[in-house]
PDB file of C-alpha atoms in Angstrom:
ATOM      1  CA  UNK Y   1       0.000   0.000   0.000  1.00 92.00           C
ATOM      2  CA  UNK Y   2       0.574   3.534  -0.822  1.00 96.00           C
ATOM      3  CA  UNK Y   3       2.147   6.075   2.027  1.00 98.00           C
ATOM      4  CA  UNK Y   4       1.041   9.633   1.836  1.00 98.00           C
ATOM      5  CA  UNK Y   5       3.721  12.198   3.073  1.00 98.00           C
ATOM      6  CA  UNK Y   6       2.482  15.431   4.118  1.00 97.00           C
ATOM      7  CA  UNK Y   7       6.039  17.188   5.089  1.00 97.00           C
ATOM      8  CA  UNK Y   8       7.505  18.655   2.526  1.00 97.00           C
ATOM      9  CA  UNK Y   9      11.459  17.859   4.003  1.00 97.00           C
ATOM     10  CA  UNK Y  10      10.126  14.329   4.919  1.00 98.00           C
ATOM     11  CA  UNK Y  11       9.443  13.400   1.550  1.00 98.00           C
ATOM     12  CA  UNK Y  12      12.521  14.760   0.297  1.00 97.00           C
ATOM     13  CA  UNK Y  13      14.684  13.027   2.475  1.00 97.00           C
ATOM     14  CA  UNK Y  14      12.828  10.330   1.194  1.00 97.00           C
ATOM     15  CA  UNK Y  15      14.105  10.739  -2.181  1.00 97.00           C
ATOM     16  CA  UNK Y  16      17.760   9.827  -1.563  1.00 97.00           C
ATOM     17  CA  UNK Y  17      16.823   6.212  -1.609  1.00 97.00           C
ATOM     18  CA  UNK Y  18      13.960   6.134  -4.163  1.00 98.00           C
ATOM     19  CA  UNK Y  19      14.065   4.777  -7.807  1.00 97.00           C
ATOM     20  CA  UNK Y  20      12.853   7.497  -9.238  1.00 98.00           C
ATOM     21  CA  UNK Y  21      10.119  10.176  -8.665  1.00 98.00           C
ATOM     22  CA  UNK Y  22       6.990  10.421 -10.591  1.00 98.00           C
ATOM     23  CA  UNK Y  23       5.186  13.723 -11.230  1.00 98.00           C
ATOM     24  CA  UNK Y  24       1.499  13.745 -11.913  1.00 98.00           C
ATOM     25  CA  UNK Y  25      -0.106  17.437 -12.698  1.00 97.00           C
ATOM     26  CA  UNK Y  26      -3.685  18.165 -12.710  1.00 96.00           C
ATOM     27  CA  UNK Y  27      -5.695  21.852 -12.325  1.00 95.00           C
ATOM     28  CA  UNK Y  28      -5.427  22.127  -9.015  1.00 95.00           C
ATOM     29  CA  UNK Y  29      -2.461  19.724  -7.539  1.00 98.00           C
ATOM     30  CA  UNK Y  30       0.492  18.451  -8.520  1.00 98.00           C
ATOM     31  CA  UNK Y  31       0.996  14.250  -7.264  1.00 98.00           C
ATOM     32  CA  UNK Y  32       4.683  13.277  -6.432  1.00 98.00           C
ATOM     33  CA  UNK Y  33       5.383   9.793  -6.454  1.00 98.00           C
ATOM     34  CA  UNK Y  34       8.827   7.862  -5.250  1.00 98.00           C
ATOM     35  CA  UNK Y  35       9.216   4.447  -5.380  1.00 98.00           C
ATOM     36  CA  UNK Y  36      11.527   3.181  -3.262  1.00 97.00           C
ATOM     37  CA  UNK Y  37      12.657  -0.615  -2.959  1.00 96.00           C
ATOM     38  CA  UNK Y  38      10.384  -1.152  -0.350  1.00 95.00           C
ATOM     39  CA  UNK Y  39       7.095   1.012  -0.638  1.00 97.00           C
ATOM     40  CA  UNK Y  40       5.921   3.833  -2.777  1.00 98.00           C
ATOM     41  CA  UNK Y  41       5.492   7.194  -1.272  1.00 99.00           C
ATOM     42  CA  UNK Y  42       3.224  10.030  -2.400  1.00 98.00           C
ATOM     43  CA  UNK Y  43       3.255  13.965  -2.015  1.00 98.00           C
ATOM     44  CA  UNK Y  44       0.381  16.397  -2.822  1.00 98.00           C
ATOM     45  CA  UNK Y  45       1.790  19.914  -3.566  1.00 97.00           C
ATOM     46  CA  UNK Y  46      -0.271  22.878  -4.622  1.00 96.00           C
ATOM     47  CA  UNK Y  47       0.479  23.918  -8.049  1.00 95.00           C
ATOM     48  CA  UNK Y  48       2.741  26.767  -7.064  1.00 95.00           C
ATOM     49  CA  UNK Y  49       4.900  24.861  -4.626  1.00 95.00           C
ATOM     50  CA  UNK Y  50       5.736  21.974  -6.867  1.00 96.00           C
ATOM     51  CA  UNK Y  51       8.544  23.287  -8.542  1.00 95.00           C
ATOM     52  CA  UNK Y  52      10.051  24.123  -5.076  1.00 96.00           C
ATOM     53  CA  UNK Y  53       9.898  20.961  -4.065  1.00 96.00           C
ATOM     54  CA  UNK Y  54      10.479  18.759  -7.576  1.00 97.00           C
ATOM     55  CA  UNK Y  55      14.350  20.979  -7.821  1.00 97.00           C
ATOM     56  CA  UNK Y  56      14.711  19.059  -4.609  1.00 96.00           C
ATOM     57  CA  UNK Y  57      14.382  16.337  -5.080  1.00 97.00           C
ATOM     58  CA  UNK Y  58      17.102  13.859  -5.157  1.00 96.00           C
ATOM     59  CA  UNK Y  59      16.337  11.542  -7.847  1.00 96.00           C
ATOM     60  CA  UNK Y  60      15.376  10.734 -11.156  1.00 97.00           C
ATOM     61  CA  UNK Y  61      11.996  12.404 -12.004  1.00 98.00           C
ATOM     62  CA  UNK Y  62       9.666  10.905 -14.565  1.00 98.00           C
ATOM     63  CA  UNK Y  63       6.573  13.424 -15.811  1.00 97.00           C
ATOM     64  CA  UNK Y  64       3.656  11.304 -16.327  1.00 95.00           C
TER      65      UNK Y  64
END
């Protein structure tokens, strides 16, 4: 099963060991998704913030 992340540094941190990172956009929110060996791991990010977050991330990032 799917864990949601809701901190921002959490999920980030999270991305050091993750495959790669998927990014999802819609209207209203963007979806960040890292799959890691173990477990996948989402984000919701508001459409403003995503960019913030996605140049921090630490891995490979796959737009979707």
């Amino acid at each position: 099963m799917p864990a949601e992340i809701t901190s921002i540094d959490e999920f980030v941190s999270l991305s050091e060991i993750a495959l790669e990172c998927r990014v999802k956009r819609s209207k209203d929110v963007v979806k960040l998704k890292l799959r890691t060996p173990g477990r996948l791991y989402t984000h919701k990010a508001k459409v403003e913030r995503a960019d913030d977050v996605i140049r921090r991330l630490k891995c490979e990032i796959v737009e979707v």
